[in-house]
PDB file of C-alpha atoms and ligand atoms in Angstrom:
ATOM      1  CA  MET M  15     103.693  47.856  88.420  1.00 92.00           C
ATOM      2  CA  ILE M  16     100.540  49.850  89.763  1.00 96.00           C
ATOM      3  CA  GLN M  17      99.595  48.494  93.173  1.00 97.00           C
ATOM      4  CA  SER M  18      96.216  46.921  93.823  1.00 97.00           C
ATOM      5  CA  SER M  19      95.484  49.657  96.507  1.00 97.00           C
ATOM      6  CA  GLU M  20      96.147  52.406  93.906  1.00 98.00           C
ATOM      7  CA  LEU M  21      94.193  50.840  90.838  1.00 98.00           C
ATOM      8  CA  ILE M  22      91.375  48.880  92.443  1.00 98.00           C
ATOM      9  CA  LEU M  23      89.636  46.167  90.499  1.00 98.00           C
ATOM     10  CA  ASN M  24      86.507  44.246  91.342  1.00 98.00           C
ATOM     11  CA  PRO M  25      86.559  40.324  91.464  1.00 98.00           C
ATOM     12  CA  ASP M  26      85.521  40.230  88.064  1.00 98.00           C
ATOM     13  CA  GLY M  27      88.350  42.252  86.817  1.00 98.00           C
ATOM     14  CA  SER M  28      86.345  45.374  86.219  1.00 98.00           C
ATOM     15  CA  VAL M  29      87.457  48.782  87.358  1.00 98.00           C
ATOM     16  CA  TYR M  30      86.355  49.722  90.902  1.00 98.00           C
ATOM     17  CA  HIS M  31      83.554  52.483  90.513  1.00 98.00           C
ATOM     18  CA  LEU M  32      82.599  52.101  86.902  1.00 98.00           C
ATOM     19  CA  ASN M  33      82.070  48.330  86.993  1.00 98.00           C
ATOM     20  CA  LEU M  34      83.553  48.266  83.321  1.00 98.00           C
ATOM     21  CA  LYS M  35      86.074  46.136  81.510  1.00 98.00           C
ATOM     22  CA  PRO M  36      88.053  47.361  78.417  1.00 98.00           C
ATOM     23  CA  GLU M  37      85.752  45.716  75.971  1.00 98.00           C
ATOM     24  CA  HIS M  38      82.720  47.521  77.359  1.00 98.00           C
ATOM     25  CA  ILE M  39      83.536  50.790  76.025  1.00 98.00           C
ATOM     26  CA  ALA M  40      83.632  52.487  72.649  1.00 98.00           C
ATOM     27  CA  HIS M  41      86.108  55.112  71.791  1.00 98.00           C
ATOM     28  CA  ASP M  42      83.372  57.704  71.491  1.00 98.00           C
ATOM     29  CA  ILE M  43      81.965  58.407  74.717  1.00 98.00           C
ATOM     30  CA  ILE M  44      79.007  60.770  75.865  1.00 98.00           C
ATOM     31  CA  PHE M  45      79.048  61.932  79.382  1.00 98.00           C
ATOM     32  CA  VAL M  46      75.693  63.044  81.071  1.00 98.00           C
ATOM     33  CA  GLY M  47      75.257  64.055  84.704  1.00 97.00           C
ATOM     34  CA  ASP M  48      71.984  62.402  85.432  1.00 97.00           C
ATOM     35  CA  GLN M  49      71.795  58.616  85.124  1.00 97.00           C
ATOM     36  CA  ASN M  50      68.259  59.036  83.794  1.00 96.00           C
ATOM     37  CA  ARG M  51      69.621  60.776  80.844  1.00 96.00           C
ATOM     38  CA  VAL M  52      71.497  57.721  79.605  1.00 98.00           C
ATOM     39  CA  GLU M  53      68.308  56.119  78.234  1.00 98.00           C
ATOM     40  CA  LYS M  54      67.250  59.467  76.818  1.00 96.00           C
ATOM     41  CA  ILE M  55      70.155  58.921  74.404  1.00 98.00           C
ATOM     42  CA  THR M  56      70.421  55.186  73.967  1.00 98.00           C
ATOM     43  CA  GLN M  57      66.556  54.961  73.322  1.00 96.00           C
ATOM     44  CA  PHE M  58      67.765  56.143  69.791  1.00 95.00           C
ATOM     45  CA  PHE M  59      70.334  53.435  69.245  1.00 98.00           C
ATOM     46  CA  ASP M  60      69.811  50.477  66.996  1.00 97.00           C
ATOM     47  CA  SER M  61      71.169  48.067  69.522  1.00 98.00           C
ATOM     48  CA  ILE M  62      72.623  48.059  72.948  1.00 98.00           C
ATOM     49  CA  GLU M  63      75.304  45.446  73.768  1.00 98.00           C
ATOM     50  CA  PHE M  64      76.150  46.303  77.289  1.00 98.00           C
ATOM     51  CA  SER M  65      74.555  47.951  80.361  1.00 98.00           C
ATOM     52  CA  THR M  66      75.793  48.401  83.892  1.00 98.00           C
ATOM     53  CA  GLN M  67      75.295  50.581  86.760  1.00 98.00           C
ATOM     54  CA  LYS M  68      77.052  51.100  90.148  1.00 98.00           C
ATOM     55  CA  ARG M  69      76.229  54.110  92.241  1.00 97.00           C
ATOM     56  CA  GLU M  70      75.558  57.072  90.143  1.00 98.00           C
ATOM     57  CA  PHE M  71      77.878  55.613  87.299  1.00 98.00           C
ATOM     58  CA  LYS M  72      75.456  54.119  84.671  1.00 98.00           C
ATOM     59  CA  THR M  73      76.964  52.984  81.465  1.00 98.00           C
ATOM     60  CA  GLN M  74      75.440  51.740  78.055  1.00 98.00           C
ATOM     61  CA  THR M  75      77.348  50.969  74.943  1.00 99.00           C
ATOM     62  CA  GLY M  76      75.583  50.267  71.572  1.00 98.00           C
ATOM     63  CA  ILE M  77      75.360  51.026  67.994  1.00 98.00           C
ATOM     64  CA  PHE M  78      73.697  54.485  66.618  1.00 98.00           C
ATOM     65  CA  LYS M  79      73.433  54.615  62.854  1.00 97.00           C
ATOM     66  CA  GLY M  80      76.482  52.344  62.463  1.00 97.00           C
ATOM     67  CA  LYS M  81      78.792  54.044  65.070  1.00 97.00           C
ATOM     68  CA  ARG M  82      79.661  52.311  68.500  1.00 98.00           C
ATOM     69  CA  ILE M  83      78.985  54.720  71.201  1.00 98.00           C
ATOM     70  CA  THR M  84      79.113  54.630  75.005  1.00 98.00           C
ATOM     71  CA  VAL M  85      76.987  56.735  77.142  1.00 98.00           C
ATOM     72  CA  MET M  86      77.852  57.265  80.764  1.00 98.00           C
ATOM     73  CA  SER M  87      76.400  59.148  83.681  1.00 98.00           C
ATOM     74  CA  THR M  88      78.947  60.921  85.906  1.00 98.00           C
ATOM     75  CA  GLY M  89      76.709  62.170  88.620  1.00 98.00           C
ATOM     76  CA  ILE M  90      77.348  65.611  89.863  1.00 98.00           C
ATOM     77  CA  GLY M  91      80.636  67.568  90.282  1.00 98.00           C
ATOM     78  CA  PRO M  92      84.463  67.603  89.562  1.00 98.00           C
ATOM     79  CA  ASP M  93      85.098  64.947  92.265  1.00 98.00           C
ATOM     80  CA  ASN M  94      83.196  62.269  90.330  1.00 98.00           C
ATOM     81  CA  ILE M  95      84.864  63.268  87.032  1.00 98.00           C
ATOM     82  CA  ASP M  96      88.300  62.458  88.712  1.00 98.00           C
ATOM     83  CA  ILE M  97      87.027  58.926  89.273  1.00 98.00           C
ATOM     84  CA  VAL M  98      85.286  58.697  85.904  1.00 98.00           C
ATOM     85  CA  ILE M  99      88.288  59.897  83.713  1.00 98.00           C
ATOM     86  CA  ASN M 100      90.784  58.083  85.568  1.00 98.00           C
ATOM     87  CA  GLU M 101      89.134  54.802  85.437  1.00 98.00           C
ATOM     88  CA  LEU M 102      88.154  55.162  81.770  1.00 98.00           C
ATOM     89  CA  ASP M 103      91.834  56.032  81.062  1.00 99.00           C
ATOM     90  CA  ALA M 104      92.919  52.921  82.845  1.00 98.00           C
ATOM     91  CA  LEU M 105      90.457  50.861  80.643  1.00 98.00           C
ATOM     92  CA  VAL M 106      92.292  51.876  77.593  1.00 98.00           C
ATOM     93  CA  ASN M 107      95.742  52.728  78.643  1.00 98.00           C
ATOM     94  CA  ILE M 108      96.681  50.471  81.457  1.00 98.00           C
ATOM     95  CA  ASP M 109      97.017  46.570  81.109  1.00 98.00           C
ATOM     96  CA  LEU M 110      94.716  45.591  83.841  1.00 98.00           C
ATOM     97  CA  GLU M 111      96.450  41.999  84.074  1.00 97.00           C
ATOM     98  CA  THR M 112      99.957  43.230  84.200  1.00 98.00           C
ATOM     99  CA  ARG M 113      99.022  46.567  85.891  1.00 98.00           C
ATOM    100  CA  GLN M 114     101.533  48.428  83.671  1.00 98.00           C
ATOM    101  CA  PRO M 115     100.823  51.460  81.520  1.00 98.00           C
ATOM    102  CA  LYS M 116     100.565  50.386  77.853  1.00 98.00           C
ATOM    103  CA  GLU M 117     103.157  51.802  75.486  1.00 97.00           C
ATOM    104  CA  ASN M 118     100.784  52.651  72.624  1.00 97.00           C
ATOM    105  CA  LEU M 119      98.130  55.020  74.030  1.00 98.00           C
ATOM    106  CA  THR M 120      94.560  55.428  73.012  1.00 98.00           C
ATOM    107  CA  SER M 121      92.778  58.724  72.937  1.00 98.00           C
ATOM    108  CA  LEU M 122      89.188  58.678  73.580  1.00 98.00           C
ATOM    109  CA  ASN M 123      86.628  61.158  72.099  1.00 98.00           C
ATOM    110  CA  ILE M 124      84.650  62.497  75.203  1.00 98.00           C
ATOM    111  CA  ILE M 125      81.598  64.758  74.697  1.00 98.00           C
ATOM    112  CA  ARG M 126      79.478  66.094  77.706  1.00 98.00           C
ATOM    113  CA  ILE M 127      75.921  66.802  77.175  1.00 98.00           C
ATOM    114  CA  GLY M 128      74.932  68.700  80.358  1.00 96.00           C
ATOM    115  CA  THR M 129      72.711  71.298  81.732  1.00 93.00           C
ATOM    116  CA  SER M 130      73.809  74.604  82.922  1.00 94.00           C
ATOM    117  CA  GLY M 131      73.038  78.212  83.976  1.00 92.00           C
ATOM    118  CA  SER M 132      73.831  81.022  81.597  1.00 95.00           C
ATOM    119  CA  LEU M 133      75.556  84.217  83.158  1.00 91.00           C
ATOM    120  CA  GLN M 134      74.912  86.426  80.071  1.00 93.00           C
ATOM    121  CA  ALA M 135      71.437  88.072  79.445  1.00 90.00           C
ATOM    122  CA  ASP M 136      71.931  87.579  75.849  1.00 90.00           C
ATOM    123  CA  ILE M 137      72.288  83.678  76.174  1.00 94.00           C
ATOM    124  CA  PRO M 138      68.641  82.717  76.896  1.00 93.00           C
ATOM    125  CA  VAL M 139      67.257  79.702  78.603  1.00 95.00           C
ATOM    126  CA  ASP M 140      66.727  76.770  76.000  1.00 95.00           C
ATOM    127  CA  SER M 141      69.951  77.648  74.030  1.00 96.00           C
ATOM    128  CA  PHE M 142      73.039  75.658  73.473  1.00 97.00           C
ATOM    129  CA  VAL M 143      76.655  76.550  74.764  1.00 97.00           C
ATOM    130  CA  MET M 144      79.764  74.834  73.520  1.00 98.00           C
ATOM    131  CA  SER M 145      82.560  75.364  76.006  1.00 98.00           C
ATOM    132  CA  LYS M 146      85.807  76.753  74.217  1.00 98.00           C
ATOM    133  CA  PHE M 147      87.381  76.657  77.673  1.00 98.00           C
ATOM    134  CA  GLY M 148      86.594  75.281  80.941  1.00 98.00           C
ATOM    135  CA  LEU M 149      87.466  77.595  84.011  1.00 98.00           C
ATOM    136  CA  GLY M 150      87.913  75.444  87.264  1.00 98.00           C
ATOM    137  CA  LEU M 151      87.010  77.356  90.321  1.00 98.00           C
ATOM    138  CA  ASP M 152      87.079  74.014  92.302  1.00 96.00           C
ATOM    139  CA  ASN M 153      90.484  72.631  93.332  1.00 95.00           C
ATOM    140  CA  MET M 154      90.362  68.996  91.931  1.00 98.00           C
ATOM    141  CA  LEU M 155      92.703  69.674  89.191  1.00 98.00           C
ATOM    142  CA  ARG M 156      95.373  71.196  91.373  1.00 98.00           C
ATOM    143  CA  SER M 157      96.232  67.858  92.678  1.00 98.00           C
ATOM    144  CA  TYR M 158      97.882  67.360  89.269  1.00 98.00           C
ATOM    145  CA  LEU M 159     100.475  69.175  87.195  1.00 98.00           C
ATOM    146  CA  ILE M 160      97.821  71.191  85.730  1.00 98.00           C
ATOM    147  CA  ASP M 161     100.095  74.130  84.807  1.00 97.00           C
ATOM    148  CA  GLU M 162     101.202  71.808  81.768  1.00 96.00           C
ATOM    149  CA  VAL M 163      97.960  72.290  80.145  1.00 98.00           C
ATOM    150  CA  SER M 164      96.382  75.369  81.686  1.00 98.00           C
ATOM    151  CA  ASN M 165      96.101  78.748  80.188  1.00 98.00           C
ATOM    152  CA  LEU M 166      98.312  80.640  82.686  1.00 98.00           C
ATOM    153  CA  GLU M 167      97.640  84.027  81.315  1.00 98.00           C
ATOM    154  CA  MET M 168      93.744  83.734  81.403  1.00 98.00           C
ATOM    155  CA  GLU M 169      94.048  82.519  84.837  1.00 98.00           C
ATOM    156  CA  ASP M 170      96.081  85.381  86.059  1.00 98.00           C
ATOM    157  CA  ALA M 171      93.641  87.830  84.277  1.00 98.00           C
ATOM    158  CA  PHE M 172      90.683  86.179  85.956  1.00 98.00           C
ATOM    159  CA  VAL M 173      92.322  86.268  89.439  1.00 98.00           C
ATOM    160  CA  LYS M 174      93.102  90.110  88.841  1.00 98.00           C
ATOM    161  CA  HIS M 175      89.563  90.937  87.327  1.00 98.00           C
ATOM    162  CA  THR M 176      87.523  89.218  90.143  1.00 98.00           C
ATOM    163  CA  ASN M 177      90.151  90.077  92.831  1.00 98.00           C
ATOM    164  CA  TRP M 178      89.920  86.248  93.491  1.00 98.00           C
ATOM    165  CA  ASP M 179      90.675  85.175  97.157  1.00 98.00           C
ATOM    166  CA  LEU M 180      93.478  82.679  96.607  1.00 97.00           C
ATOM    167  CA  ARG M 181      92.632  80.991 100.062  1.00 97.00           C
ATOM    168  CA  LYS M 182      89.922  79.365  97.691  1.00 97.00           C
ATOM    169  CA  GLY M 183      92.766  77.909  95.505  1.00 97.00           C
ATOM    170  CA  LYS M 184      93.723  79.294  92.119  1.00 97.00           C
ATOM    171  CA  PRO M 185      91.248  78.828  89.241  1.00 98.00           C
ATOM    172  CA  CYS M 186      92.663  77.066  86.034  1.00 97.00           C
ATOM    173  CA  VAL M 187      91.687  77.271  82.433  1.00 98.00           C
ATOM    174  CA  ILE M 188      91.816  74.567  79.928  1.00 98.00           C
ATOM    175  CA  ALA M 189      90.775  74.474  76.269  1.00 98.00           C
ATOM    176  CA  CYS M 190      88.470  72.065  74.686  1.00 98.00           C
ATOM    177  CA  SER M 191      89.778  69.640  71.915  1.00 98.00           C
ATOM    178  CA  GLU M 192      89.835  71.652  68.625  1.00 98.00           C
ATOM    179  CA  LYS M 193      89.129  68.417  66.712  1.00 98.00           C
ATOM    180  CA  LEU M 194      85.650  67.909  68.459  1.00 98.00           C
ATOM    181  CA  GLU M 195      85.049  71.659  68.361  1.00 98.00           C
ATOM    182  CA  LYS M 196      85.195  71.539  64.518  1.00 97.00           C
ATOM    183  CA  MET M 197      83.144  68.440  64.383  1.00 96.00           C
ATOM    184  CA  ILE M 198      80.198  69.628  66.563  1.00 96.00           C
ATOM    185  CA  GLU M 199      80.056  73.596  66.039  1.00 95.00           C
ATOM    186  CA  SER M 200      77.536  75.405  64.142  1.00 92.00           C
ATOM    187  CA  ASP M 201      75.738  78.717  64.290  1.00 92.00           C
ATOM    188  CA  LYS M 202      73.221  76.967  66.742  1.00 89.00           C
ATOM    189  CA  MET M 203      75.931  77.075  69.376  1.00 95.00           C
ATOM    190  CA  HIS M 204      76.971  79.836  71.634  1.00 96.00           C
ATOM    191  CA  LYS M 205      80.668  79.497  72.453  1.00 96.00           C
ATOM    192  CA  GLY M 206      82.701  80.656  75.370  1.00 97.00           C
ATOM    193  CA  ILE M 207      84.230  80.007  78.759  1.00 98.00           C
ATOM    194  CA  THR M 208      82.385  77.729  80.956  1.00 98.00           C
ATOM    195  CA  ALA M 209      83.184  78.069  84.789  1.00 98.00           C
ATOM    196  CA  THR M 210      83.033  74.979  86.688  1.00 98.00           C
ATOM    197  CA  ALA M 211      82.178  75.281  90.475  1.00 98.00           C
ATOM    198  CA  GLY M 212      82.957  72.666  93.109  1.00 97.00           C
ATOM    199  CA  GLY M 213      79.262  73.145  94.622  1.00 97.00           C
ATOM    200  CA  PHE M 214      75.773  74.175  93.597  1.00 96.00           C
ATOM    201  CA  TYR M 215      74.769  76.786  96.012  1.00 97.00           C
ATOM    202  CA  GLY M 216      77.636  78.945  97.574  1.00 97.00           C
ATOM    203  CA  PRO M 217      80.206  78.058  95.024  1.00 97.00           C
ATOM    204  CA  GLN M 218      77.790  79.228  92.404  1.00 95.00           C
ATOM    205  CA  GLY M 219      76.752  82.314  94.203  1.00 95.00           C
ATOM    206  CA  ARG M 220      73.369  81.135  95.500  1.00 94.00           C
ATOM    207  CA  VAL M 221      72.281  82.497  98.732  1.00 96.00           C
ATOM    208  CA  LEU M 222      69.684  80.789 100.680  1.00 97.00           C
ATOM    209  CA  ARG M 223      70.509  81.067 104.462  1.00 98.00           C
ATOM    210  CA  LEU M 224      74.407  81.185 104.346  1.00 98.00           C
ATOM    211  CA  ASN M 225      76.398  84.279 103.621  1.00 98.00           C
ATOM    212  CA  ILE M 226      78.943  83.747 100.876  1.00 98.00           C
ATOM    213  CA  GLN M 227      82.567  84.984 100.694  1.00 97.00           C
ATOM    214  CA  ASP M 228      82.023  87.024  97.513  1.00 98.00           C
ATOM    215  CA  GLU M 229      78.408  88.182  96.452  1.00 97.00           C
ATOM    216  CA  GLU M 230      79.889  89.950  93.605  1.00 97.00           C
ATOM    217  CA  LEU M 231      81.516  86.998  91.848  1.00 97.00           C
ATOM    218  CA  ASN M 232      78.791  86.297  89.314  1.00 94.00           C
ATOM    219  CA  ALA M 233      78.539  89.890  88.215  1.00 94.00           C
ATOM    220  CA  LYS M 234      82.327  90.190  87.892  1.00 97.00           C
ATOM    221  CA  MET M 235      82.365  86.856  86.068  1.00 96.00           C
ATOM    222  CA  ASP M 236      79.657  88.074  83.688  1.00 93.00           C
ATOM    223  CA  ASN M 237      81.886  91.006  82.448  1.00 94.00           C
ATOM    224  CA  PHE M 238      85.196  89.158  82.413  1.00 97.00           C
ATOM    225  CA  LYS M 239      86.581  89.075  78.830  1.00 96.00           C
ATOM    226  CA  PHE M 240      89.896  87.472  77.573  1.00 97.00           C
ATOM    227  CA  GLY M 241      91.097  87.091  73.984  1.00 94.00           C
ATOM    228  CA  GLY M 242      87.465  87.621  72.548  1.00 95.00           C
ATOM    229  CA  ASN M 243      86.018  85.166  75.002  1.00 96.00           C
ATOM    230  CA  GLN M 244      83.432  85.812  77.577  1.00 97.00           C
ATOM    231  CA  ILE M 245      82.239  83.439  80.426  1.00 97.00           C
ATOM    232  CA  THR M 246      79.000  82.143  79.129  1.00 96.00           C
ATOM    233  CA  ASN M 247      77.734  79.694  81.739  1.00 95.00           C
ATOM    234  CA  LEU M 248      78.292  77.987  85.005  1.00 94.00           C
ATOM    235  CA  GLU M 249      78.130  74.380  85.938  1.00 96.00           C
ATOM    236  CA  MET M 250      80.050  71.621  87.777  1.00 98.00           C
ATOM    237  CA  GLU M 251      82.043  69.290  85.558  1.00 98.00           C
ATOM    238  CA  THR M 252      83.503  71.034  82.312  1.00 98.00           C
ATOM    239  CA  ALA M 253      86.920  72.216  83.551  1.00 98.00           C
ATOM    240  CA  ALA M 254      87.525  68.951  85.299  1.00 98.00           C
ATOM    241  CA  ILE M 255      86.878  66.840  82.135  1.00 98.00           C
ATOM    242  CA  TYR M 256      89.008  69.231  80.022  1.00 98.00           C
ATOM    243  CA  GLY M 257      92.008  69.188  82.507  1.00 98.00           C
ATOM    244  CA  LEU M 258      92.320  65.321  82.934  1.00 98.00           C
ATOM    245  CA  SER M 259      91.499  64.767  79.261  1.00 98.00           C
ATOM    246  CA  ALA M 260      94.261  66.997  78.327  1.00 98.00           C
ATOM    247  CA  LEU M 261      96.691  65.686  80.711  1.00 98.00           C
ATOM    248  CA  LEU M 262      95.965  62.000  79.714  1.00 98.00           C
ATOM    249  CA  GLY M 263      95.731  62.783  75.914  1.00 98.00           C
ATOM    250  CA  HIS M 264      92.032  62.389  75.408  1.00 98.00           C
ATOM    251  CA  ASN M 265      89.709  64.814  73.313  1.00 98.00           C
ATOM    252  CA  ALA M 266      87.085  66.321  75.191  1.00 98.00           C
ATOM    253  CA  LEU M 267      84.221  68.817  74.405  1.00 98.00           C
ATOM    254  CA  SER M 268      81.488  70.073  76.671  1.00 98.00           C
ATOM    255  CA  LEU M 269      78.025  71.053  75.494  1.00 98.00           C
ATOM    256  CA  ASN M 270      75.295  72.400  77.892  1.00 96.00           C
ATOM    257  CA  ALA M 271      71.568  73.130  77.368  1.00 96.00           C
ATOM    258  CA  ILE M 272      70.925  76.283  79.210  1.00 96.00           C
ATOM    259  CA  ILE M 273      68.064  75.696  81.598  1.00 96.00           C
ATOM    260  CA  ALA M 274      68.513  78.775  83.704  1.00 94.00           C
ATOM    261  CA  ASN M 275      69.509  82.319  83.223  1.00 94.00           C
ATOM    262  CA  ARG M 276      71.265  83.629  86.293  1.00 86.00           C
ATOM    263  CA  ALA M 277      71.341  87.252  84.930  1.00 86.00           C
ATOM    264  CA  SER M 278      67.688  87.483  84.370  1.00 90.00           C
ATOM    265  CA  GLY M 279      66.719  85.166  87.141  1.00 91.00           C
ATOM    266  CA  THR M 280      64.647  82.852  84.806  1.00 93.00           C
ATOM    267  CA  PHE M 281      64.394  79.130  84.399  1.00 95.00           C
ATOM    268  CA  SER M 282      63.374  77.208  81.473  1.00 95.00           C
ATOM    269  CA  LYS M 283      59.695  76.203  81.146  1.00 96.00           C
ATOM    270  CA  ASP M 284      60.615  72.869  79.724  1.00 95.00           C
ATOM    271  CA  PRO M 285      64.156  72.005  80.394  1.00 92.00           C
ATOM    272  CA  TYR M 286      63.794  68.518  79.258  1.00 92.00           C
ATOM    273  CA  LYS M 287      62.842  69.549  75.732  1.00 95.00           C
ATOM    274  CA  ALA M 288      65.946  71.630  75.590  1.00 94.00           C
ATOM    275  CA  VAL M 289      68.202  68.675  76.591  1.00 95.00           C
ATOM    276  CA  ASP M 290      66.351  66.277  74.115  1.00 96.00           C
ATOM    277  CA  GLU M 291      67.155  68.764  71.361  1.00 96.00           C
ATOM    278  CA  LEU M 292      70.857  68.913  72.339  1.00 97.00           C
ATOM    279  CA  ILE M 293      71.071  65.031  72.425  1.00 97.00           C
ATOM    280  CA  ALA M 294      69.507  64.880  68.896  1.00 97.00           C
ATOM    281  CA  TYR M 295      71.747  67.777  67.521  1.00 96.00           C
ATOM    282  CA  THR M 296      74.896  65.991  69.019  1.00 97.00           C
ATOM    283  CA  LEU M 297      73.990  62.441  67.921  1.00 97.00           C
ATOM    284  CA  ASP M 298      73.519  63.717  64.509  1.00 96.00           C
ATOM    285  CA  LYS M 299      76.865  65.659  64.333  1.00 96.00           C
ATOM    286  CA  LEU M 300      78.697  62.429  65.688  1.00 95.00           C
ATOM    287  CA  VAL M 301      77.553  60.045  62.962  1.00 93.00           C
ATOM    288  CA  LYS M 302      78.062  62.627  60.265  1.00 90.00           C
ATOM    289  CA  ASN M 303      81.759  62.545  61.202  1.00 78.00           C
TER     290      ASN M 303
HETATM  291  C1  LIG A   4      73.366  70.379  89.173  1.00 95.86           C
HETATM  292  O1  LIG A   4      72.110  70.325  89.222  1.00 95.86           O
HETATM  293  C2  LIG A   4      73.961  69.469  88.111  1.00 95.86           C
HETATM  294  O2  LIG A   4      73.364  69.810  86.739  1.00 95.86           O
HETATM  295  C3  LIG A   4      74.341  70.231  85.956  1.00 95.86           C
HETATM  296  C4  LIG A   4      75.648  70.596  86.833  1.00 95.86           C
HETATM  297  O3  LIG A   4      76.836  70.668  86.166  1.00 95.86           O
HETATM  298  C5  LIG A   4      75.472  69.572  87.967  1.00 95.86           C
HETATM  299  O4  LIG A   4      76.087  68.406  87.485  1.00 95.86           O
HETATM  300  O5  LIG A   4      74.680  69.359  84.880  1.00 95.86           O
HETATM  301  P1  LIG A   4      74.083  67.899  84.496  1.00 95.86           P
HETATM  302  O6  LIG A   4      72.819  68.153  84.363  1.00 95.86           O
HETATM  303  O7  LIG A   4      74.857  67.380  83.463  1.00 95.86           O
HETATM  304  O8  LIG A   4      74.349  66.984  85.832  1.00 95.86           O
END
């Protein structure tokens, strides 16, 4: 039995941070970072059956063209993803009354619709990137037995190529769900490795008033290649989503609208339009499958 200090439930039986009960979520789940992006998606739904919000975790479940979909904001960063995916998994794979893991496990389909900065000059602002791999530069996944699902060869090649300082922890590499990749891909999507940082400024090579440990890191990431893949973009959630989903048996895919190009130093003139287009694209693909 999982103790009440380990799996915390609210007085109404919902999971602690997400405020959700099992009946509130669909098997197809869209993650966004920004809580204001939830309604940018659900505004297109035929009906909404459930809404809740606690802190940055806003959730709505409804029907879009006959398909039941949950849209949820995760806030910013891998630490939040740890909470969101563990609590979502508890909703489907742990009996919240007996506090025992279920025998028959459920696989959720999780698609992130995010924003991100491109590292490549030829992946311009307002384009879309599908993450074939997540490269975790943060250490959240290292609390788990992540080697079971990580691409150790690519990890080692990245550490060598960047002369990575292992005092920052060892990066890990996790692949997307091939099932979701096939469902969503098209020639509109750039594909590659998405690097996930544990912060926005120093951890992504931004210098304001603080010196950073490796000023050349973005340039080194820019020319890293492994097995025909290059690092396309840098954001703060993808590797965490891929790692926990792989360990728990869920399918995950991360899509990002590129709103900044770090190679050319440019920022989208209309970032909301790029995100709106990615939302429309994803919803359309989801209901066609
Ligand atoms: C930083 O501004 C945030 O934006 C990006 C990063 O991953 C980070 O969460 O994604 P979202 O727009 O999905 O939040």
